[in-house]
PDB file of C-alpha atoms in Angstrom:
ATOM      1  CA  ARG A1063      -9.476  -2.200   5.831  1.00 70.00           C
ATOM      2  CA  LYS A1064      -5.934  -2.157   4.450  1.00 80.00           C
ATOM      3  CA  GLU A1065      -5.160   0.099   1.496  1.00 86.00           C
ATOM      4  CA  VAL A1066      -3.520  -2.752  -0.403  1.00 92.00           C
ATOM      5  CA  GLU A1067      -4.034  -6.482   0.097  1.00 93.00           C
ATOM      6  CA  GLN A1068      -2.022  -9.370  -1.271  1.00 93.00           C
ATOM      7  CA  ASP A1069      -2.013 -13.112  -0.796  1.00 89.00           C
ATOM      8  CA  PRO A1070       1.128 -13.709   1.298  1.00 87.00           C
ATOM      9  CA  GLY A1071       1.815 -17.110  -0.260  1.00 88.00           C
ATOM     10  CA  PRO A1072       4.251 -18.720  -0.405  1.00 94.00           C
ATOM     11  CA  PHE A1073       3.775 -19.808  -3.974  1.00 95.00           C
ATOM     12  CA  ASN A1074       6.011 -22.836  -4.572  1.00 97.00           C
ATOM     13  CA  VAL A1075       6.432 -23.532  -8.285  1.00 97.00           C
ATOM     14  CA  PRO A1076       8.836 -25.564 -10.455  1.00 97.00           C
ATOM     15  CA  GLU A1077      11.214 -23.907 -12.878  1.00 98.00           C
ATOM     16  CA  GLY A1078       9.496 -23.099 -16.148  1.00 98.00           C
ATOM     17  CA  ALA A1079       6.065 -22.688 -14.575  1.00 98.00           C
ATOM     18  CA  THR A1080       3.763 -19.726 -15.107  1.00 98.00           C
ATOM     19  CA  VAL A1081       2.603 -18.033 -11.919  1.00 97.00           C
ATOM     20  CA  ALA A1082       0.228 -15.142 -11.301  1.00 96.00           C
ATOM     21  CA  PHE A1083      -0.219 -12.834  -8.318  1.00 93.00           C
ATOM     22  CA  ASN A1084      -3.146 -10.539  -7.649  1.00 94.00           C
ATOM     23  CA  CYS A1085      -3.404  -7.499  -5.470  1.00 95.00           C
ATOM     24  CA  THR A1086      -6.501  -5.489  -4.535  1.00 96.00           C
ATOM     25  CA  TYR A1087      -6.603  -1.850  -3.496  1.00 94.00           C
ATOM     26  CA  SER A1088      -9.299   0.050  -1.617  1.00 92.00           C
ATOM     27  CA  ASN A1089      -9.011   3.635  -2.881  1.00 88.00           C
ATOM     28  CA  SER A1090     -10.690   4.125  -6.243  1.00 87.00           C
ATOM     29  CA  ALA A1091      -8.846   7.453  -6.623  1.00 85.00           C
ATOM     30  CA  SER A1092      -5.450   5.734  -6.735  1.00 85.00           C
ATOM     31  CA  GLN A1093      -3.422   6.950  -9.679  1.00 81.00           C
ATOM     32  CA  SER A1094      -0.249   4.932 -10.105  1.00 86.00           C
ATOM     33  CA  PHE A1095       0.540   1.281  -9.616  1.00 91.00           C
ATOM     34  CA  PHE A1096       3.760  -0.654  -9.372  1.00 92.00           C
ATOM     35  CA  TRP A1097       5.238  -4.055  -8.671  1.00 95.00           C
ATOM     36  CA  TYR A1098       8.400  -4.178  -6.591  1.00 95.00           C
ATOM     37  CA  ARG A1099      10.629  -7.142  -5.919  1.00 96.00           C
ATOM     38  CA  GLN A1100      12.295  -7.644  -2.534  1.00 95.00           C
ATOM     39  CA  ASP A1101      14.995 -10.222  -1.931  1.00 95.00           C
ATOM     40  CA  CYS A1102      15.583 -11.562   1.563  1.00 90.00           C
ATOM     41  CA  ARG A1103      17.016  -8.883   3.860  1.00 88.00           C
ATOM     42  CA  LYS A1104      17.383  -6.387   1.002  1.00 93.00           C
ATOM     43  CA  GLU A1105      15.590  -3.231  -0.051  1.00 94.00           C
ATOM     44  CA  PRO A1106      12.656  -3.378  -2.493  1.00 94.00           C
ATOM     45  CA  LYS A1107      13.509  -2.668  -6.125  1.00 93.00           C
ATOM     46  CA  LEU A1108      11.136  -1.482  -8.819  1.00 92.00           C
ATOM     47  CA  LEU A1109      10.148  -4.358 -11.088  1.00 94.00           C
ATOM     48  CA  MET A1110       7.669  -2.562 -13.297  1.00 93.00           C
ATOM     49  CA  SER A1111       5.032   0.127 -13.412  1.00 90.00           C
ATOM     50  CA  VAL A1112       1.497  -0.947 -14.257  1.00 91.00           C
ATOM     51  CA  TYR A1113      -0.283   0.949 -16.987  1.00 84.00           C
ATOM     52  CA  SER A1114      -3.997   1.052 -17.683  1.00 84.00           C
ATOM     53  CA  SER A1115      -3.561  -0.763 -20.976  1.00 85.00           C
ATOM     54  CA  GLY A1116      -1.405  -3.474 -19.411  1.00 87.00           C
ATOM     55  CA  ASN A1117       2.273  -3.829 -20.082  1.00 91.00           C
ATOM     56  CA  GLU A1118       4.880  -6.478 -20.625  1.00 94.00           C
ATOM     57  CA  ASP A1119       8.589  -6.636 -19.892  1.00 93.00           C
ATOM     58  CA  GLY A1120      10.140  -9.863 -21.090  1.00 96.00           C
ATOM     59  CA  ARG A1121       8.639 -12.707 -19.059  1.00 97.00           C
ATOM     60  CA  PHE A1122       6.649 -10.339 -16.852  1.00 97.00           C
ATOM     61  CA  THR A1123       3.182  -8.997 -17.642  1.00 97.00           C
ATOM     62  CA  ALA A1124       1.256  -6.557 -15.468  1.00 96.00           C
ATOM     63  CA  GLN A1125      -2.442  -5.768 -15.744  1.00 95.00           C
ATOM     64  CA  LEU A1126      -4.678  -3.181 -14.103  1.00 94.00           C
ATOM     65  CA  ASN A1127      -8.423  -3.552 -13.630  1.00 93.00           C
ATOM     66  CA  ARG A1128      -9.753  -0.245 -12.330  1.00 92.00           C
ATOM     67  CA  ALA A1129     -13.374  -1.374 -12.247  1.00 93.00           C
ATOM     68  CA  SER A1130     -12.566  -4.227  -9.859  1.00 93.00           C
ATOM     69  CA  GLN A1131      -9.652  -2.392  -8.234  1.00 94.00           C
ATOM     70  CA  TYR A1132      -6.985  -4.999  -8.659  1.00 93.00           C
ATOM     71  CA  ILE A1133      -3.662  -5.387 -10.350  1.00 95.00           C
ATOM     72  CA  SER A1134      -1.942  -8.563 -11.391  1.00 96.00           C
ATOM     73  CA  LEU A1135       1.537  -9.793 -12.198  1.00 97.00           C
ATOM     74  CA  LEU A1136       2.136 -12.797 -14.446  1.00 97.00           C
ATOM     75  CA  ILE A1137       5.546 -14.443 -14.592  1.00 98.00           C
ATOM     76  CA  ARG A1138       6.139 -16.890 -17.443  1.00 98.00           C
ATOM     77  CA  ASP A1139       8.901 -19.504 -17.635  1.00 98.00           C
ATOM     78  CA  SER A1140       9.890 -19.017 -13.982  1.00 98.00           C
ATOM     79  CA  LYS A1141      13.601 -19.029 -13.148  1.00 98.00           C
ATOM     80  CA  LEU A1142      15.256 -19.902  -9.865  1.00 98.00           C
ATOM     81  CA  SER A1143      16.367 -16.264  -9.701  1.00 97.00           C
ATOM     82  CA  ASP A1144      12.722 -15.136  -9.631  1.00 98.00           C
ATOM     83  CA  SER A1145      12.465 -16.405  -6.039  1.00 98.00           C
ATOM     84  CA  ALA A1146      11.696 -13.314  -3.971  1.00 97.00           C
ATOM     85  CA  THR A1147       8.836 -11.423  -2.363  1.00 95.00           C
ATOM     86  CA  TYR A1148       6.725  -9.353  -4.750  1.00 96.00           C
ATOM     87  CA  LEU A1149       5.225  -6.166  -3.375  1.00 95.00           C
ATOM     88  CA  CYS A1150       2.196  -4.459  -4.847  1.00 94.00           C
ATOM     89  CA  VAL A1151       2.358  -0.659  -4.535  1.00 92.00           C
ATOM     90  CA  VAL A1152      -0.405   1.874  -5.102  1.00 91.00           C
ATOM     91  CA  THR A1153      -0.198   5.649  -4.884  1.00 85.00           C
ATOM     92  CA  GLY A1154      -2.734   8.045  -3.485  1.00 75.00           C
ATOM     93  CA  TYR A1155      -4.600  10.481  -5.696  1.00 67.00           C
ATOM     94  CA  ASN A1156      -1.755  13.010  -5.550  1.00 63.00           C
ATOM     95  CA  PHE A1157       0.985  10.467  -6.315  1.00 58.00           C
ATOM     96  CA  ASN A1158       2.898  11.403  -3.187  1.00 67.00           C
ATOM     97  CA  LYS A1159       1.906   8.667  -0.792  1.00 76.00           C
ATOM     98  CA  PHE A1160       2.711   5.121  -1.718  1.00 84.00           C
ATOM     99  CA  TYR A1161       0.874   2.229  -0.100  1.00 88.00           C
ATOM    100  CA  PHE A1162       2.569  -1.151   0.041  1.00 90.00           C
ATOM    101  CA  GLY A1163       1.025  -4.566   0.229  1.00 92.00           C
ATOM    102  CA  SER A1164       2.582  -7.069   2.622  1.00 91.00           C
ATOM    103  CA  GLY A1165       4.075  -8.973  -0.292  1.00 93.00           C
ATOM    104  CA  THR A1166       3.655 -12.360  -1.941  1.00 95.00           C
ATOM    105  CA  LYS A1167       6.508 -14.796  -1.516  1.00 95.00           C
ATOM    106  CA  LEU A1168       7.544 -16.845  -4.539  1.00 97.00           C
ATOM    107  CA  ASN A1169       9.790 -19.910  -4.310  1.00 97.00           C
ATOM    108  CA  VAL A1170      10.904 -21.365  -7.633  1.00 98.00           C
ATOM    109  CA  LYS A1171      12.224 -24.917  -7.224  1.00 97.00           C
ATOM    110  CA  PRO A1172      14.571 -26.846  -9.542  1.00 95.00           C
TER     111      PRO A1172
ATOM    112  CA  ASP B1272      26.188   7.297 -10.288  1.00 65.00           C
ATOM    113  CA  GLY B1273      23.078   8.725  -8.659  1.00 72.00           C
ATOM    114  CA  GLY B1274      21.581   6.908  -5.747  1.00 92.00           C
ATOM    115  CA  ILE B1275      20.324   6.958  -2.200  1.00 95.00           C
ATOM    116  CA  THR B1276      22.636   6.077   0.672  1.00 96.00           C
ATOM    117  CA  GLN B1277      21.641   4.953   4.123  1.00 97.00           C
ATOM    118  CA  SER B1278      24.018   4.591   7.028  1.00 95.00           C
ATOM    119  CA  PRO B1279      24.860   2.758   9.094  1.00 96.00           C
ATOM    120  CA  LYS B1280      23.880  -0.640   7.709  1.00 95.00           C
ATOM    121  CA  TYR B1281      23.562  -2.101  11.221  1.00 95.00           C
ATOM    122  CA  LEU B1282      22.893  -0.184  14.423  1.00 94.00           C
ATOM    123  CA  PHE B1283      22.575  -1.337  18.003  1.00 92.00           C
ATOM    124  CA  ARG B1284      20.780   0.799  20.528  1.00 89.00           C
ATOM    125  CA  LYS B1285      20.603   0.509  24.265  1.00 89.00           C
ATOM    126  CA  GLU B1286      17.308   0.998  26.040  1.00 85.00           C
ATOM    127  CA  GLY B1287      16.603   4.699  26.602  1.00 86.00           C
ATOM    128  CA  GLN B1288      18.979   5.965  23.913  1.00 90.00           C
ATOM    129  CA  ASN B1289      18.153   8.148  20.950  1.00 93.00           C
ATOM    130  CA  VAL B1290      19.778   7.148  17.663  1.00 95.00           C
ATOM    131  CA  THR B1291      19.847   8.876  14.285  1.00 96.00           C
ATOM    132  CA  LEU B1292      19.725   7.084  10.931  1.00 97.00           C
ATOM    133  CA  SER B1293      21.207   8.872   7.957  1.00 98.00           C
ATOM    134  CA  CYS B1294      19.667   9.079   4.475  1.00 98.00           C
ATOM    135  CA  GLU B1295      21.271  11.022   1.613  1.00 98.00           C
ATOM    136  CA  GLN B1296      20.259  11.113  -2.063  1.00 97.00           C
ATOM    137  CA  ASN B1297      21.864  12.687  -5.126  1.00 95.00           C
ATOM    138  CA  LEU B1298      19.002  11.956  -7.526  1.00 92.00           C
ATOM    139  CA  ASN B1299      17.605  15.480  -7.277  1.00 92.00           C
ATOM    140  CA  HIS B1300      14.391  13.918  -5.975  1.00 91.00           C
ATOM    141  CA  ASP B1301      11.900  16.253  -4.338  1.00 90.00           C
ATOM    142  CA  ALA B1302      10.299  13.861  -1.889  1.00 91.00           C
ATOM    143  CA  MET B1303      11.842  11.594   0.714  1.00 94.00           C
ATOM    144  CA  TYR B1304      10.284   8.955   2.923  1.00 94.00           C
ATOM    145  CA  TRP B1305      11.031   6.734   5.887  1.00 97.00           C
ATOM    146  CA  TYR B1306       9.492   3.293   6.211  1.00 96.00           C
ATOM    147  CA  ARG B1307       9.757   0.590   8.807  1.00 96.00           C
ATOM    148  CA  GLN B1308       9.556  -3.107   7.966  1.00 94.00           C
ATOM    149  CA  ASP B1309       9.124  -5.855  10.569  1.00 91.00           C
ATOM    150  CA  PRO B1310       9.824  -9.521   9.791  1.00 82.00           C
ATOM    151  CA  GLY B1311       7.159 -10.948   7.500  1.00 75.00           C
ATOM    152  CA  GLN B1312       5.368  -7.597   7.382  1.00 79.00           C
ATOM    153  CA  GLY B1313       4.776  -4.922   4.823  1.00 83.00           C
ATOM    154  CA  LEU B1314       6.298  -1.449   4.826  1.00 90.00           C
ATOM    155  CA  ARG B1315       4.753   1.121   7.147  1.00 92.00           C
ATOM    156  CA  LEU B1316       5.244   4.846   6.580  1.00 92.00           C
ATOM    157  CA  ILE B1317       6.865   6.765   9.438  1.00 96.00           C
ATOM    158  CA  TYR B1318       7.410  10.265   7.981  1.00 96.00           C
ATOM    159  CA  TYR B1319       7.642  11.854   4.577  1.00 93.00           C
ATOM    160  CA  SER B1320       8.782  15.172   3.170  1.00 94.00           C
ATOM    161  CA  GLN B1321       7.806  16.674  -0.164  1.00 90.00           C
ATOM    162  CA  ILE B1322       9.913  19.834   0.066  1.00 92.00           C
ATOM    163  CA  VAL B1323      12.748  21.229   2.139  1.00 95.00           C
ATOM    164  CA  ASN B1324      11.805  22.409   5.637  1.00 96.00           C
ATOM    165  CA  ASP B1325       8.481  20.586   5.533  1.00 95.00           C
ATOM    166  CA  PHE B1326       7.515  17.064   6.543  1.00 96.00           C
ATOM    167  CA  GLN B1327       4.383  15.119   7.392  1.00 94.00           C
ATOM    168  CA  LYS B1328       3.621  12.286   9.791  1.00 95.00           C
ATOM    169  CA  GLY B1329       2.945   8.907   8.317  1.00 92.00           C
ATOM    170  CA  ASP B1330       0.995   6.075   9.871  1.00 89.00           C
ATOM    171  CA  ILE B1331       3.407   5.252  12.717  1.00 94.00           C
ATOM    172  CA  ALA B1332       5.215   8.517  13.580  1.00 96.00           C
ATOM    173  CA  GLU B1333       5.067   8.187  17.369  1.00 96.00           C
ATOM    174  CA  GLY B1334       8.532   7.855  18.880  1.00 96.00           C
ATOM    175  CA  TYR B1335      10.294   9.152  15.753  1.00 97.00           C
ATOM    176  CA  SER B1336      11.433  12.574  14.565  1.00 97.00           C
ATOM    177  CA  VAL B1337      12.864  13.889  11.292  1.00 98.00           C
ATOM    178  CA  SER B1338      14.297  17.027   9.723  1.00 97.00           C
ATOM    179  CA  ARG B1339      14.641  18.191   6.122  1.00 98.00           C
ATOM    180  CA  GLU B1340      17.098  21.073   6.104  1.00 97.00           C
ATOM    181  CA  LYS B1341      18.567  20.128   2.726  1.00 97.00           C
ATOM    182  CA  LYS B1342      16.967  18.596  -0.339  1.00 96.00           C
ATOM    183  CA  GLU B1343      19.522  15.770  -0.297  1.00 97.00           C
ATOM    184  CA  SER B1344      19.172  14.728   3.326  1.00 98.00           C
ATOM    185  CA  PHE B1345      16.376  13.328   5.503  1.00 98.00           C
ATOM    186  CA  PRO B1346      17.706  11.920   8.799  1.00 98.00           C
ATOM    187  CA  LEU B1347      15.458   9.909  11.105  1.00 98.00           C
ATOM    188  CA  THR B1348      15.852   9.942  14.884  1.00 97.00           C
ATOM    189  CA  VAL B1349      14.493   6.991  16.816  1.00 96.00           C
ATOM    190  CA  THR B1350      13.790   8.327  20.278  1.00 94.00           C
ATOM    191  CA  SER B1351      13.530   6.530  23.589  1.00 89.00           C
ATOM    192  CA  ALA B1352       9.756   7.010  23.331  1.00 87.00           C
ATOM    193  CA  GLN B1353       9.650   4.372  20.580  1.00 88.00           C
ATOM    194  CA  LYS B1354       8.901   1.250  22.606  1.00 86.00           C
ATOM    195  CA  ASN B1355       9.680  -1.386  19.994  1.00 90.00           C
ATOM    196  CA  PRO B1356      12.311   0.045  17.653  1.00 92.00           C
ATOM    197  CA  THR B1357      13.943  -3.196  16.489  1.00 94.00           C
ATOM    198  CA  ALA B1358      13.190  -3.303  12.746  1.00 95.00           C
ATOM    199  CA  PHE B1359      14.522  -2.766   9.228  1.00 96.00           C
ATOM    200  CA  TYR B1360      14.362   0.937   8.321  1.00 97.00           C
ATOM    201  CA  LEU B1361      14.145   1.962   4.685  1.00 97.00           C
ATOM    202  CA  CYS B1362      14.567   5.416   3.248  1.00 97.00           C
ATOM    203  CA  ALA B1363      13.177   6.199  -0.198  1.00 94.00           C
ATOM    204  CA  SER B1364      12.963   9.151  -2.540  1.00 92.00           C
ATOM    205  CA  SER B1365      10.932  10.133  -5.583  1.00 88.00           C
ATOM    206  CA  PHE B1366       9.976  13.025  -7.820  1.00 83.00           C
ATOM    207  CA  ASN B1367       6.783  14.820  -6.805  1.00 74.00           C
ATOM    208  CA  ARG B1368       5.489  15.444 -10.267  1.00 64.00           C
ATOM    209  CA  GLY B1369       3.659  13.194 -12.628  1.00 57.00           C
ATOM    210  CA  GLU B1370       2.543   9.643 -12.535  1.00 55.00           C
ATOM    211  CA  ASN B1371       4.404   6.373 -12.795  1.00 56.00           C
ATOM    212  CA  TYR B1372       7.491   7.573 -11.013  1.00 69.00           C
ATOM    213  CA  GLY B1373       8.353   4.875  -8.542  1.00 77.00           C
ATOM    214  CA  TYR B1374      10.421   5.105  -5.410  1.00 84.00           C
ATOM    215  CA  THR B1375      14.139   4.535  -5.210  1.00 90.00           C
ATOM    216  CA  PHE B1376      15.103   2.872  -1.950  1.00 94.00           C
ATOM    217  CA  GLY B1377      18.288   2.958   0.049  1.00 96.00           C
ATOM    218  CA  SER B1378      19.768  -0.355   1.161  1.00 96.00           C
ATOM    219  CA  GLY B1379      18.324  -0.004   4.646  1.00 96.00           C
ATOM    220  CA  THR B1380      19.454   0.133   8.263  1.00 97.00           C
ATOM    221  CA  ARG B1381      18.836  -2.776  10.634  1.00 96.00           C
ATOM    222  CA  LEU B1382      18.272  -1.416  14.130  1.00 95.00           C
ATOM    223  CA  THR B1383      18.439  -3.719  17.133  1.00 93.00           C
ATOM    224  CA  VAL B1384      17.800  -2.828  20.752  1.00 89.00           C
ATOM    225  CA  VAL B1385      20.226  -4.540  23.119  1.00 85.00           C
TER     226      VAL B1385
END
């Protein structure tokens, strides 16, 4: 079983839509959680960390559910510039190994 | 500005050749990592190093070698033993301590076997 699993998509949504991605992880001892964004043929860039209490950064909201071992990312009022692949990342118990999901592709259409 | 630099951006390798990919960071990060990404795939860990002069195999280390002689540098050699080396290689670094420190990635090296 993979450490981190994501729906590969693509999610095709119109501008202004709200879209949500989920990601499940297998190791209950995982300590830290992140969402990264990767544009085509570029390196991944940190979008946001995911805290136990949930956190928001502008149009982006991340949630963690430890009991069910999943994290989510909600994007409100989608922009064309949000089109990218979103990677779910989970660390091991000692923070030093990061496990990446395969990514969920988002296409925002005019 | 602090950052992590990978070079070259594009690299072409002939069959049977060894090639070395450079990764340098000036973020004072303790740990450095090498990942491989294939088209439409996630990132797979090749090697990582948490301190100077020490490194650990990741999930797909066969056919690769690394060194960590300086905190700032973590070069990756793709040897002729790596049968399918064409991929996008990403170097990353992070602090070892504490939670919620993410990775910083370099801009990657695209390796193609010709």
